[in-house]
PDB file of C-alpha atoms in Angstrom:
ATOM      1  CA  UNK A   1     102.389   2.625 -12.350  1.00 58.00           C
ATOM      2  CA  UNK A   2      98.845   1.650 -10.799  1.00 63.00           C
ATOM      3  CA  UNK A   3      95.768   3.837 -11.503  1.00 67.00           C
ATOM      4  CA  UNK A   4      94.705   5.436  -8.298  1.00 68.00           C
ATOM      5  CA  UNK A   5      91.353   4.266  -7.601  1.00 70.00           C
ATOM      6  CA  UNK A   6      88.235   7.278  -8.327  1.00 70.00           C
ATOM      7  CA  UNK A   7      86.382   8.630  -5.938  1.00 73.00           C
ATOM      8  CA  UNK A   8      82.551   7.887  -7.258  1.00 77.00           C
ATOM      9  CA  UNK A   9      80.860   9.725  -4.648  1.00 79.00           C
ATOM     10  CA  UNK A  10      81.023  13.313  -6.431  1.00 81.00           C
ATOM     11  CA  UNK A  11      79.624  11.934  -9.162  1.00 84.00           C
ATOM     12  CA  UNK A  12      76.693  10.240  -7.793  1.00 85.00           C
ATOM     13  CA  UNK A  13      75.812  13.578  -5.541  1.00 80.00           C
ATOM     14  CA  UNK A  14      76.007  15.619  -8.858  1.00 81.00           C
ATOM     15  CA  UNK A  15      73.714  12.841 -10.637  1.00 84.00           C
ATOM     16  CA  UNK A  16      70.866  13.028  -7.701  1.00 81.00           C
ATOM     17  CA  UNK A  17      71.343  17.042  -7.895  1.00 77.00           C
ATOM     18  CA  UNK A  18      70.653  17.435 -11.687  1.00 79.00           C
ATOM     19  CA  UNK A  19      68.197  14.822 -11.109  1.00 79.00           C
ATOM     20  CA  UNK A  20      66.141  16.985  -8.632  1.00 75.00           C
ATOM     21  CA  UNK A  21      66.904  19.927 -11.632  1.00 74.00           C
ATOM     22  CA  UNK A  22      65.605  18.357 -14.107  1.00 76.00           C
ATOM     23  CA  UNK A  23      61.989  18.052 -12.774  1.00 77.00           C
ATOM     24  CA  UNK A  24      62.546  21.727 -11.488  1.00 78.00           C
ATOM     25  CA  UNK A  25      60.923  24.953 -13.513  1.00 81.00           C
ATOM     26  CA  UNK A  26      61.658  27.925 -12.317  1.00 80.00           C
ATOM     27  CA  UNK A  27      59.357  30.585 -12.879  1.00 87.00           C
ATOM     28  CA  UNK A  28      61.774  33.997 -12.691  1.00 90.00           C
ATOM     29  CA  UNK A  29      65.413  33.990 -11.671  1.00 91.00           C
ATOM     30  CA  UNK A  30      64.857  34.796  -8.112  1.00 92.00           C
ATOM     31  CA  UNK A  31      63.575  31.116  -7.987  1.00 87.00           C
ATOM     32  CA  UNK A  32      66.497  29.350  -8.844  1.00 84.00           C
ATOM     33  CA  UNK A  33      68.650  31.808  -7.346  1.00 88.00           C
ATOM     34  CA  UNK A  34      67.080  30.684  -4.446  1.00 87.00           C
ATOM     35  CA  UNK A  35      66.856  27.327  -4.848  1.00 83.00           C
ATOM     36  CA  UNK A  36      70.862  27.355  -5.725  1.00 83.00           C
ATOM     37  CA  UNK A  37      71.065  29.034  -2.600  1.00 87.00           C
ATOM     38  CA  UNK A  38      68.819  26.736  -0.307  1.00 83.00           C
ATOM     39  CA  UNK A  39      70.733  23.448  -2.097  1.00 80.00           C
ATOM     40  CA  UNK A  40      74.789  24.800  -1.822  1.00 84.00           C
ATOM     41  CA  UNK A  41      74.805  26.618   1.207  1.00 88.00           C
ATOM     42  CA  UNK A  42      74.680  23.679   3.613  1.00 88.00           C
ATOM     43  CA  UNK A  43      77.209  22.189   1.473  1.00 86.00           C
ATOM     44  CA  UNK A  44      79.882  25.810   1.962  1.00 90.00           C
ATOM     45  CA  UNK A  45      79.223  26.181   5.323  1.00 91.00           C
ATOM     46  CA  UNK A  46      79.972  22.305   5.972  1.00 89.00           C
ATOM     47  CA  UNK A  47      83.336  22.440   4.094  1.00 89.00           C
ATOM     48  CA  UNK A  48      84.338  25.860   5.375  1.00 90.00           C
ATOM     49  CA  UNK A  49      83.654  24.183   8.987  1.00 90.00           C
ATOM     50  CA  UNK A  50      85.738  21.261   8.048  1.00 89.00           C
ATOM     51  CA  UNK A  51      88.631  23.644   7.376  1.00 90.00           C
ATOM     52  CA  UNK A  52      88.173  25.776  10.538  1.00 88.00           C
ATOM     53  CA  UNK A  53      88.151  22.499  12.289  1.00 88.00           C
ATOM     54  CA  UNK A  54      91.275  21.266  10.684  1.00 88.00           C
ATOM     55  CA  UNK A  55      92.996  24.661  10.956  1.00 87.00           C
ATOM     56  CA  UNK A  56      92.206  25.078  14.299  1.00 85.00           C
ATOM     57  CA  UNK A  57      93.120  21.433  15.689  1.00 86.00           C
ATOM     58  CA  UNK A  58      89.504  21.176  17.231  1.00 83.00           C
ATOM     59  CA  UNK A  59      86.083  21.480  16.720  1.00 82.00           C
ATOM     60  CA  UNK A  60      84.727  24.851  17.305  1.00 73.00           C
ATOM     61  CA  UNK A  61      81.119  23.747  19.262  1.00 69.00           C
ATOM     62  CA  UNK A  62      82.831  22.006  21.738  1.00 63.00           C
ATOM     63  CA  UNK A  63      82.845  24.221  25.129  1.00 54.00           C
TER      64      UNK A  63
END
């Protein structure tokens, strides 16, 4: 049976995210709750768009 070929992409966008970490201190935990927030948000709201697209059969902005 053939290997099914990986998807590298995940992997590099959770390289250049711990990368941007990494040179990050946080001074309380309101700062990297906030920075959490500010970096995965975009990401949820894209994906849960994706699936209301694909549920729906069309993409919601369009009038």
């Amino acid at each position: 049976m053939a290997k099914k070929k990986q998807n590298h992409v995940p992997v590099k966008l959770a390289e250049s995210i711990l990368n941007v970490y990494k040179s990050y201190q946080p001074e309380s935990v309101e700062d990297m709750q906030e920075t959490l927030k500010d970096t995965f948000c975009p990401l949820f709201e894209k994906i849960l768009l994706g699936e209301l697209t694909k549920y729906l059969g069309y993409d919601t902005h369009l009038k």
